[in-house]
mmCIF file of C-alpha atoms and ligand atoms in Angstrom:
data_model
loop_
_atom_site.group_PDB
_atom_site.id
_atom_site.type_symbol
_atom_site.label_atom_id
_atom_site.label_comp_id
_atom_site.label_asym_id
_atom_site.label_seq_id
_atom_site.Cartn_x
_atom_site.Cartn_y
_atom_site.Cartn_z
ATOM 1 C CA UNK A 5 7.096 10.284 19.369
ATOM 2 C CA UNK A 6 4.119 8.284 17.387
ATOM 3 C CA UNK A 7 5.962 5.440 15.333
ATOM 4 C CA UNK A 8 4.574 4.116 11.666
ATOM 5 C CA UNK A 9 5.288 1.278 10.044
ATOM 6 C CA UNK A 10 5.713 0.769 6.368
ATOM 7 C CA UNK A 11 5.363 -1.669 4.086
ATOM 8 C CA UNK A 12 7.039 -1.513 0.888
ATOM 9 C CA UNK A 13 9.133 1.481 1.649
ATOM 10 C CA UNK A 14 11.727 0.895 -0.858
ATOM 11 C CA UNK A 15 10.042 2.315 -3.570
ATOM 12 C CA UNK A 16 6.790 5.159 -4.961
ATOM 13 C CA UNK A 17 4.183 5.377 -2.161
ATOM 14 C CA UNK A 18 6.191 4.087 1.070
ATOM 15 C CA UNK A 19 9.064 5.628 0.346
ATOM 16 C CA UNK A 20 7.517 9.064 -0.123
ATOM 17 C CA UNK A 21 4.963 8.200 3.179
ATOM 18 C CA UNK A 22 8.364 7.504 4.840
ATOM 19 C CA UNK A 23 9.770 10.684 3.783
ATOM 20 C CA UNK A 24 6.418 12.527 4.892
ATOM 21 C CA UNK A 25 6.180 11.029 8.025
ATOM 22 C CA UNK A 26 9.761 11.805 9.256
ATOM 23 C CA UNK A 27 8.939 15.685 8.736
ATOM 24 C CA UNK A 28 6.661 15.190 10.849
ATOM 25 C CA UNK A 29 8.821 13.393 13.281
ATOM 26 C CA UNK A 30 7.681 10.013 13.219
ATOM 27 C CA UNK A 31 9.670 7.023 14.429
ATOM 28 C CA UNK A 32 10.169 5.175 11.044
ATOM 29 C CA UNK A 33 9.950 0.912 10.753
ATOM 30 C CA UNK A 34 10.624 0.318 7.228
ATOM 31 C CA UNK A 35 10.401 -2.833 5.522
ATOM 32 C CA UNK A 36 10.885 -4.010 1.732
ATOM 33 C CA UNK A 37 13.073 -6.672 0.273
ATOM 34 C CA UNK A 38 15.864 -4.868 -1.471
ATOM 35 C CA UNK A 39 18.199 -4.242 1.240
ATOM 36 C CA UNK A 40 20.315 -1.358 -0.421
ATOM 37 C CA UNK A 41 17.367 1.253 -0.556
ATOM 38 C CA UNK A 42 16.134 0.363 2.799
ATOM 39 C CA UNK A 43 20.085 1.597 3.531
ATOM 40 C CA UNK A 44 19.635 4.390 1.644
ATOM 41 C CA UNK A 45 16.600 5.678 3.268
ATOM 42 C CA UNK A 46 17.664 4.892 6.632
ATOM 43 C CA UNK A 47 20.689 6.534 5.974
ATOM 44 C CA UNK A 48 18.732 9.985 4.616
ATOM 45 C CA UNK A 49 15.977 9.795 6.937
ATOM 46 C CA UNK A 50 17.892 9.028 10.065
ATOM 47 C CA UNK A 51 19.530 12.315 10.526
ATOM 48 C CA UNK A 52 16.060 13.553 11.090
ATOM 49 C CA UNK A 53 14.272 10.790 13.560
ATOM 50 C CA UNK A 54 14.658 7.314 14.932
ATOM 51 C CA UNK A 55 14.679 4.932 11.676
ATOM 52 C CA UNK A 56 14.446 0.997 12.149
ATOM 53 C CA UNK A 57 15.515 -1.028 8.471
ATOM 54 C CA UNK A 58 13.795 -4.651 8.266
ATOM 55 C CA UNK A 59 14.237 -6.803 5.090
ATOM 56 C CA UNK A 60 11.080 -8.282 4.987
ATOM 57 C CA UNK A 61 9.140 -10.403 2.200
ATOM 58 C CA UNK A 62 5.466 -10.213 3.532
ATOM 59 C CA UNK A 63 5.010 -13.640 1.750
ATOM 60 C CA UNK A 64 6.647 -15.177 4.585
ATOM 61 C CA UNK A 65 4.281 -14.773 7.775
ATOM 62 C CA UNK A 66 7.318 -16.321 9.819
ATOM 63 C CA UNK A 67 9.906 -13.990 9.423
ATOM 64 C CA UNK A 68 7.169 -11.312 9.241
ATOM 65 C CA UNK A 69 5.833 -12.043 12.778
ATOM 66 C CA UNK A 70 9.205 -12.504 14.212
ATOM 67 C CA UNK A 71 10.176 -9.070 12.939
ATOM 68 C CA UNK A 72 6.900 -7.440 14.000
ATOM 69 C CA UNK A 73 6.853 -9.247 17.530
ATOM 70 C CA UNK A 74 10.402 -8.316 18.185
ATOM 71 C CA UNK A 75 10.442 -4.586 17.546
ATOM 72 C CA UNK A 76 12.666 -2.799 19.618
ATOM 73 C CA UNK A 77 11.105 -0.739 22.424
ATOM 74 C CA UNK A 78 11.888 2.592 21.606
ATOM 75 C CA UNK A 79 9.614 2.020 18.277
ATOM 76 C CA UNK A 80 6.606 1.525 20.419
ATOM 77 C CA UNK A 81 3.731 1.911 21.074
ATOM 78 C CA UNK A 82 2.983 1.582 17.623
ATOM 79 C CA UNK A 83 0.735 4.117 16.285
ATOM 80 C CA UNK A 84 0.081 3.581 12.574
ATOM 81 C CA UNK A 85 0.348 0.460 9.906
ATOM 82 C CA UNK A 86 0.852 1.140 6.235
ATOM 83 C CA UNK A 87 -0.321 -1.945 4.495
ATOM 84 C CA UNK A 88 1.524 -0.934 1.017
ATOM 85 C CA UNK A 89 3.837 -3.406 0.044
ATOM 86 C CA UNK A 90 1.932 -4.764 -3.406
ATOM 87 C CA UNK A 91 2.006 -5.328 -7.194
ATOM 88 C CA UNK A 92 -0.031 -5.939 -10.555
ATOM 89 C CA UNK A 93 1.304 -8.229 -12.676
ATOM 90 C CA UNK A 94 0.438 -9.553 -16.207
ATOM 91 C CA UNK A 95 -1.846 -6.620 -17.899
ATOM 92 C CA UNK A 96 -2.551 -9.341 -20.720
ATOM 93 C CA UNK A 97 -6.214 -10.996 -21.096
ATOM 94 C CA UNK A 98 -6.952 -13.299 -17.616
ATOM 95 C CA UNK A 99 -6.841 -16.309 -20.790
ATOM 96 C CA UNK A 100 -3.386 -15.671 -21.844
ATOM 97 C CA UNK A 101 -1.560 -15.275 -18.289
ATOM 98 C CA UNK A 102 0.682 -17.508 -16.396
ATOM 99 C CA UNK A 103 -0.636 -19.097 -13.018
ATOM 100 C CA UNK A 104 2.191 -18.040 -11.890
ATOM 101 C CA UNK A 105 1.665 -14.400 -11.860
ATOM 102 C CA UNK A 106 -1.361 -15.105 -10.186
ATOM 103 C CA UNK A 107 0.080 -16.776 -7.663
ATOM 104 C CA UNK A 108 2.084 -13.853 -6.892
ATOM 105 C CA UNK A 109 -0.213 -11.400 -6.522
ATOM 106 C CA UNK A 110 -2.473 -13.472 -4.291
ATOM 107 C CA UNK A 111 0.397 -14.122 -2.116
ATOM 108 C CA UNK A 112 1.630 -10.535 -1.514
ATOM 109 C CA UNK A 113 -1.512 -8.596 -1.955
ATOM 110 C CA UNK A 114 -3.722 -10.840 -0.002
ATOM 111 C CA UNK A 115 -1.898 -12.966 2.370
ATOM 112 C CA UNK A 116 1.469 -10.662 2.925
ATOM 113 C CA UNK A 117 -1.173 -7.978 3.688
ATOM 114 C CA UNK A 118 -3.069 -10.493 6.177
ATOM 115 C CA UNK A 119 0.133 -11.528 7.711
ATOM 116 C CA UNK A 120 1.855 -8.250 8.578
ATOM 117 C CA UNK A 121 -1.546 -7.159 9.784
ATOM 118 C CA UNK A 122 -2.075 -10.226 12.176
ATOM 119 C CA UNK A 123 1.733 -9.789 13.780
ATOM 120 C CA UNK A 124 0.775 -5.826 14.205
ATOM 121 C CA UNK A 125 -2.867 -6.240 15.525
ATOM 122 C CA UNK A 126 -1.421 -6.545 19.112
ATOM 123 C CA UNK A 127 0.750 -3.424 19.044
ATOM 124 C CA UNK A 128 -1.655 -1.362 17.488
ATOM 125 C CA UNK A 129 -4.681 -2.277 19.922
ATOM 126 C CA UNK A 130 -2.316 -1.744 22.748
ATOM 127 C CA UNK A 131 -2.172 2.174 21.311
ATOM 128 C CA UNK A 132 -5.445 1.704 21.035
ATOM 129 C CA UNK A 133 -7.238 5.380 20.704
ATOM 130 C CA UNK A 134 -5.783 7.161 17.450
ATOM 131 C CA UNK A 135 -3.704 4.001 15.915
ATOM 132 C CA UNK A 136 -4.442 3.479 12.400
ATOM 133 C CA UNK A 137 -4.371 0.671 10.033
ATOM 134 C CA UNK A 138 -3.703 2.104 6.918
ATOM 135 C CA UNK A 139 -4.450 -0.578 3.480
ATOM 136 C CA UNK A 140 -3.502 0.482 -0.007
ATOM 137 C CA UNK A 141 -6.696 -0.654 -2.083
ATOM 138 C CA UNK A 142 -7.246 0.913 -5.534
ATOM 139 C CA UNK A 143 -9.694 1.772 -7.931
ATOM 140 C CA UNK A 144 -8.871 -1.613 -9.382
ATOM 141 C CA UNK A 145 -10.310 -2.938 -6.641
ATOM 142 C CA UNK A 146 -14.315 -1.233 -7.230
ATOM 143 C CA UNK A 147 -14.203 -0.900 -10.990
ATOM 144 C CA UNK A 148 -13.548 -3.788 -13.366
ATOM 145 C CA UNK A 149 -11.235 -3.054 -16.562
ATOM 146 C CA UNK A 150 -9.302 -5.713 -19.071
ATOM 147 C CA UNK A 151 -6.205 -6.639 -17.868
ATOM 148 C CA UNK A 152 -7.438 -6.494 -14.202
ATOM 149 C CA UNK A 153 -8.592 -9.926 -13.344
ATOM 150 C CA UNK A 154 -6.574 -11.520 -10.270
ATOM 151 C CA UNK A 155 -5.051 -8.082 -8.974
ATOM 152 C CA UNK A 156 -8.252 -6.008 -8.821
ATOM 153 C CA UNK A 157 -9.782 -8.641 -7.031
ATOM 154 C CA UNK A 158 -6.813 -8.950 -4.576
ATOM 155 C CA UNK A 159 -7.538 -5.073 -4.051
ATOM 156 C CA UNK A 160 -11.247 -6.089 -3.803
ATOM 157 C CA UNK A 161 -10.077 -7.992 -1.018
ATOM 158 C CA UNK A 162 -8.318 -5.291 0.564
ATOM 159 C CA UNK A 163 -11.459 -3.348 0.385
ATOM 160 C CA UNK A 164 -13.841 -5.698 2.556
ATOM 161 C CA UNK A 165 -11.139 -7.319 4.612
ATOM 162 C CA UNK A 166 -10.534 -3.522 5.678
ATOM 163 C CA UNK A 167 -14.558 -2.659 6.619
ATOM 164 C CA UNK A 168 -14.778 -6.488 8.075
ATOM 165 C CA UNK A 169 -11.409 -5.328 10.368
ATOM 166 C CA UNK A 170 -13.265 -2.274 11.306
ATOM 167 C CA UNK A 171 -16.413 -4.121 12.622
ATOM 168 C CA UNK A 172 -14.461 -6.167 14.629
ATOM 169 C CA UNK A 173 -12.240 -3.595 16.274
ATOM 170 C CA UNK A 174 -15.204 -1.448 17.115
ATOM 171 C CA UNK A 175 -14.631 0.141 20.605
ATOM 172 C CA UNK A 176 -10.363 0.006 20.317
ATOM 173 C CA UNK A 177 -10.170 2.695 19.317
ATOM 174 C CA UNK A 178 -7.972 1.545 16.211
ATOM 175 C CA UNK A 179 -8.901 2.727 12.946
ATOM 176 C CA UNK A 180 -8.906 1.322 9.656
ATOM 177 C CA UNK A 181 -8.986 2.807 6.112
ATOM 178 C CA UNK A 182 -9.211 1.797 2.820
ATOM 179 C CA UNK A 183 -7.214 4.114 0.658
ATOM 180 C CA UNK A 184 -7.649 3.303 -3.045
ATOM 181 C CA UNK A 185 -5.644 5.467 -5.755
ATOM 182 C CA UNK A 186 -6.243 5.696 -9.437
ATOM 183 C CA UNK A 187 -3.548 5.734 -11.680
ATOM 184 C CA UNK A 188 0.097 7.280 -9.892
ATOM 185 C CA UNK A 189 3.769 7.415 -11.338
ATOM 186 C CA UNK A 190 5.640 5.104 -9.141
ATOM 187 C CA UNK A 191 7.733 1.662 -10.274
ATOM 188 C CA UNK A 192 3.944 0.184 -10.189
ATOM 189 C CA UNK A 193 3.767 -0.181 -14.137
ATOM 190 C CA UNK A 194 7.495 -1.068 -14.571
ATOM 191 C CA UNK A 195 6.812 -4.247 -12.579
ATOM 192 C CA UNK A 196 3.459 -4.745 -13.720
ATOM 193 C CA UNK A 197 5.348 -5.035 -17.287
ATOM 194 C CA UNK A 198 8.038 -6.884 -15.789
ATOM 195 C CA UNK A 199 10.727 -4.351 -17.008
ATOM 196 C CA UNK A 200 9.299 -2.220 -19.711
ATOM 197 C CA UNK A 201 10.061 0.940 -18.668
ATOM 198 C CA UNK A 202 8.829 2.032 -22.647
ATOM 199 C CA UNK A 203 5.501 0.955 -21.650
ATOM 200 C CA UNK A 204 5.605 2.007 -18.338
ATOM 201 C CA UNK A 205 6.829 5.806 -19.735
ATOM 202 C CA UNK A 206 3.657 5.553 -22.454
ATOM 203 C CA UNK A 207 0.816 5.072 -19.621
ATOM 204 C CA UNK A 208 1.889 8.172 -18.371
ATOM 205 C CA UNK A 209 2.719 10.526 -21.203
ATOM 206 C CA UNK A 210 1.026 12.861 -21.980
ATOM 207 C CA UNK A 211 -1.236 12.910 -18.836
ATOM 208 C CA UNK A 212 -0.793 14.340 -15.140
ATOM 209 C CA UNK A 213 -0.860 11.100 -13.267
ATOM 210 C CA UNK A 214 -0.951 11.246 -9.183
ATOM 211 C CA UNK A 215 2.477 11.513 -8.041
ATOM 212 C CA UNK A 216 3.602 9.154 -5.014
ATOM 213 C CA UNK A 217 3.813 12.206 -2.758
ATOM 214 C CA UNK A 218 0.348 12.832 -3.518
ATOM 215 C CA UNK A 219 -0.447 9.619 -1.741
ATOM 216 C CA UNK A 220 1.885 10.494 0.949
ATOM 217 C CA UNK A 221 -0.287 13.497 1.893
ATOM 218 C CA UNK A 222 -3.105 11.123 2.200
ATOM 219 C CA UNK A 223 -1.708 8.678 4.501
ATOM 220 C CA UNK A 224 -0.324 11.558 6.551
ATOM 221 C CA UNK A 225 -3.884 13.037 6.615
ATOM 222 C CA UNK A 226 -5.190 9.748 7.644
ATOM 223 C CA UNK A 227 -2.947 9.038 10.229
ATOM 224 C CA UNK A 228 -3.311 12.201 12.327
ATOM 225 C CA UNK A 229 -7.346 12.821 11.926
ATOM 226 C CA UNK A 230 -8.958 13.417 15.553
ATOM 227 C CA UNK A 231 -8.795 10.049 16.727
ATOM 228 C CA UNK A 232 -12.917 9.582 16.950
ATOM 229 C CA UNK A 233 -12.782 10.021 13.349
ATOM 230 C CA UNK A 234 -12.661 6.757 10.594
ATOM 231 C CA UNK A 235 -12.358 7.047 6.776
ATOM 232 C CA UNK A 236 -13.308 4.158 5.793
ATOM 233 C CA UNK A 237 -12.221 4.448 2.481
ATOM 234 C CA UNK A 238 -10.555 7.243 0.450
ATOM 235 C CA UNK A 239 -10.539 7.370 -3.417
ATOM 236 C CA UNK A 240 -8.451 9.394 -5.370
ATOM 237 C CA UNK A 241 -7.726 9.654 -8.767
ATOM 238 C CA UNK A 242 -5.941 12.689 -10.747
ATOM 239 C CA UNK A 243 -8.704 14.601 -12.218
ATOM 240 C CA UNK A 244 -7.225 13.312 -15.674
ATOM 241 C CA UNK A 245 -8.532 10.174 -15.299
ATOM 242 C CA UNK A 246 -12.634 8.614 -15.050
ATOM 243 C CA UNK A 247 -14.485 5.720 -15.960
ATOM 244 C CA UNK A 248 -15.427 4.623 -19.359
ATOM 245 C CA UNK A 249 -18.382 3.035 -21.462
ATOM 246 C CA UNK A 250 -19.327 -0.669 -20.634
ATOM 247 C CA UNK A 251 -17.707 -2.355 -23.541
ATOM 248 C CA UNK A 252 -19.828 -4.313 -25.859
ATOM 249 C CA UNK A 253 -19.162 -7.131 -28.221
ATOM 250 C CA UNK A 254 -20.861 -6.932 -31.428
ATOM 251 C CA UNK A 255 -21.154 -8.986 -34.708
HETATM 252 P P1 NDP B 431 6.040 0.400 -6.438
HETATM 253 O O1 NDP B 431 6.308 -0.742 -7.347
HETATM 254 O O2 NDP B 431 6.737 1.684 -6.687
HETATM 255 O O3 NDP B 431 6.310 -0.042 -4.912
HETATM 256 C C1 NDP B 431 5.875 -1.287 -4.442
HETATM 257 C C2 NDP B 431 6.545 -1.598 -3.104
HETATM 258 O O4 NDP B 431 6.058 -2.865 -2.654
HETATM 259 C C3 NDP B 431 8.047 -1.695 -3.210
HETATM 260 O O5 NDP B 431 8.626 -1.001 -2.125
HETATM 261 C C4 NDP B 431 8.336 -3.188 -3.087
HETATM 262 O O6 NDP B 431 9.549 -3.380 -2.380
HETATM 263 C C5 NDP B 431 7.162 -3.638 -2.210
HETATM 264 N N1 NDP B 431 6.887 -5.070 -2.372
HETATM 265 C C6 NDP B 431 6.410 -5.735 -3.467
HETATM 266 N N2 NDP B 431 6.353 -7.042 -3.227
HETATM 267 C C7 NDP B 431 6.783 -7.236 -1.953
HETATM 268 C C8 NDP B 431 6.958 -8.369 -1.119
HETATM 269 N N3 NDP B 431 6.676 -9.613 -1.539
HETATM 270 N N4 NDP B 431 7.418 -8.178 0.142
HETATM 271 C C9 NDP B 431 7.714 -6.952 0.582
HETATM 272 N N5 NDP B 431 7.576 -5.834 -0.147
HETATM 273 C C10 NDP B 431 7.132 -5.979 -1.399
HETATM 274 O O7 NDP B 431 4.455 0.598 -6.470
HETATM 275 P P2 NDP B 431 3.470 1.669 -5.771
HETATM 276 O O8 NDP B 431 4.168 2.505 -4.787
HETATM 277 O O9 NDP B 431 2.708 2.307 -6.842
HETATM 278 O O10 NDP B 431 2.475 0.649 -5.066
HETATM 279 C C11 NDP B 431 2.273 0.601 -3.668
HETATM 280 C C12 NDP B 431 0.899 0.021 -3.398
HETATM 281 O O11 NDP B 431 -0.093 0.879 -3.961
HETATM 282 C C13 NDP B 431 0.650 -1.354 -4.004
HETATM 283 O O12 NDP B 431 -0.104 -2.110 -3.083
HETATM 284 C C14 NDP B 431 -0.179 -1.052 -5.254
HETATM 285 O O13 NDP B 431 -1.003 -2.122 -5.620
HETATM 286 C C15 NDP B 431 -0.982 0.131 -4.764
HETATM 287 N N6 NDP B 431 -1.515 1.012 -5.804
HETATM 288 C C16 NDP B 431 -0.708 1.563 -6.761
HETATM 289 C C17 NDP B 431 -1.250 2.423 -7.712
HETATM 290 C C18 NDP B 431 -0.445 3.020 -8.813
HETATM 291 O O14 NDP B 431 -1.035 3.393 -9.854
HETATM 292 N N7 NDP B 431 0.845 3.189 -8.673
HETATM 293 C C19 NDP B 431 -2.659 2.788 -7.666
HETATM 294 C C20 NDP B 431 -3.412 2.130 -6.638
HETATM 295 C C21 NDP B 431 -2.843 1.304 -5.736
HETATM 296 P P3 NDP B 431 10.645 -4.497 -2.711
HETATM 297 O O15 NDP B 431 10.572 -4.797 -4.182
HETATM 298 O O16 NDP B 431 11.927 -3.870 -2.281
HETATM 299 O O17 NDP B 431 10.265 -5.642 -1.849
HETATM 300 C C1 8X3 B 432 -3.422 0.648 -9.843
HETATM 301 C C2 8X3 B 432 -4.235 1.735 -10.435
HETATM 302 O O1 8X3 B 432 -5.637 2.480 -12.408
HETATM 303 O O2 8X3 B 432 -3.877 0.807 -12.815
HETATM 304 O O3 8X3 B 432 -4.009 0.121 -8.719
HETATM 305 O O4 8X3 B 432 -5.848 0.166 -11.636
HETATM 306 S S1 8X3 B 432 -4.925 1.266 -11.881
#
């Protein structure tokens, strides 16, 4: 039984990945930090296949590689990592935010990514042929827009650090993807408003935004293609959504 493991599965994209991948019978290591939906889903998804809980911040690479390193044996070999665990915050002008927030995004989007990556590089190259590193990128992350600053550049990190990965794991086996998504309905813009759930309910009014399941399909997609085949980065935005003009400042 192929095992995946999840970042961020307490909420939109992991969760529904994690719901995905247990119809298909995956083993299921799923990691977040609020302990009563990681309950929740075990307790749902366990009736249907093998389900290991770990409250994880992937700020902290020490309790990250201790939880990686120690994975019990019957969730091995390790066949697929789903670098999700992420958020935008502070939609304001780059002048008006606080460091803080910054801060924040660096540390989870950047490093947490690096550091549950580094602990699972050794499990997924002993799968070797048909493992899969799996990194939630975004559009944010390719195309500038106000309001973006710090976390589209943390996603432009995600980007290269994923093709740079690839180069170096050339003839593993393992593969690596970049999947960026345009706007979806998940808790994304509640915490990227730090509560507003009026705000959050606006962005997506009136619109058909992608739907967390949507992304689900993806990663599924990715995660079983013939093993000699890499995407090396996916795109996908509802076909509600496209670019706009350059802006221009005028007198
Ligand atoms: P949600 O807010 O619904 O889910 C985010 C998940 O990340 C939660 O499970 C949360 O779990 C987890 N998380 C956040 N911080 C940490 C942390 N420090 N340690 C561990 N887990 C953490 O958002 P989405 O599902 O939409 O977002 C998932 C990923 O997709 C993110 O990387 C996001 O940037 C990216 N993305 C989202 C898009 C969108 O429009 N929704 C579009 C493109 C990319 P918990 O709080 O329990 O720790
Ligand atoms: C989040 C998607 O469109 O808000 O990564 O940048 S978007």
């Amino acid at each position: 039984m192929p095992s995946v493991l999840i970042t961020g599965a307490t909420s939109g994209f992991g969760k529904a990945a994690a719901q995905r991948f247990a119809k298909a019978g995956w083993s299921l290591i799923l990691t977040g930090r609020r302990v009563e939906r990681l309950k929740a889903l075990e307790e749902e998804l366990s009736e249907q296949v093998p389900v290991l809980t770990l409250a994880l911040d992937v700020r902290d690479s020490d309790a990250v590689t201790t939880a990686i390193s120690g994975l019990p044996e019957e969730f091995l070999p390790l066949t697929c990592l789903i670098n999700n665990a992420g958020l935008a915050l502070a939609p304001q002008p780059a002048q008006k935010v606080a460091l803080e927030d910054w801060h924040t995004m660096i540390d989870t989007n950047i490093t947490g990514l690096v550091n549950v990556t580094h602990a699972a590089l050794p499990l997924l190259l002993k799968t070797g042929k048909g493992a899969s590193i799996l990194n939630l990128g975004s559009v944010a992350g390719q195309w500038p827009y106000p309001g973006g600053h710090v976390y589209g550049a943390s996603k432009a990190f995600v980007q290269q650090f994923s093709y740079n990965l690839r180069c170096d794991l050339l003839g593993t086996g393992v593969r690596v993807t970049d999947l960026a998504p345009g706007m979806a309905e998940t808790e994304f813009t509640l915490v990227r408003t730090k509560g507003d759930q009026a705000a959050s309910d606006a962005l997506y009014r009136g619109t058909t935004p992608l739907q967390a399941e949507d992304i689900a399909e993806q990663l599924y997609y990715l995660a079983t293609l013939p093993a000699h085949i890499n995407i090396n980065r996916l795109e996908i935005m509802t076909v509600r959504q496209a670019w706009s003009a350059f802006a221009i400042d005028r007198d």
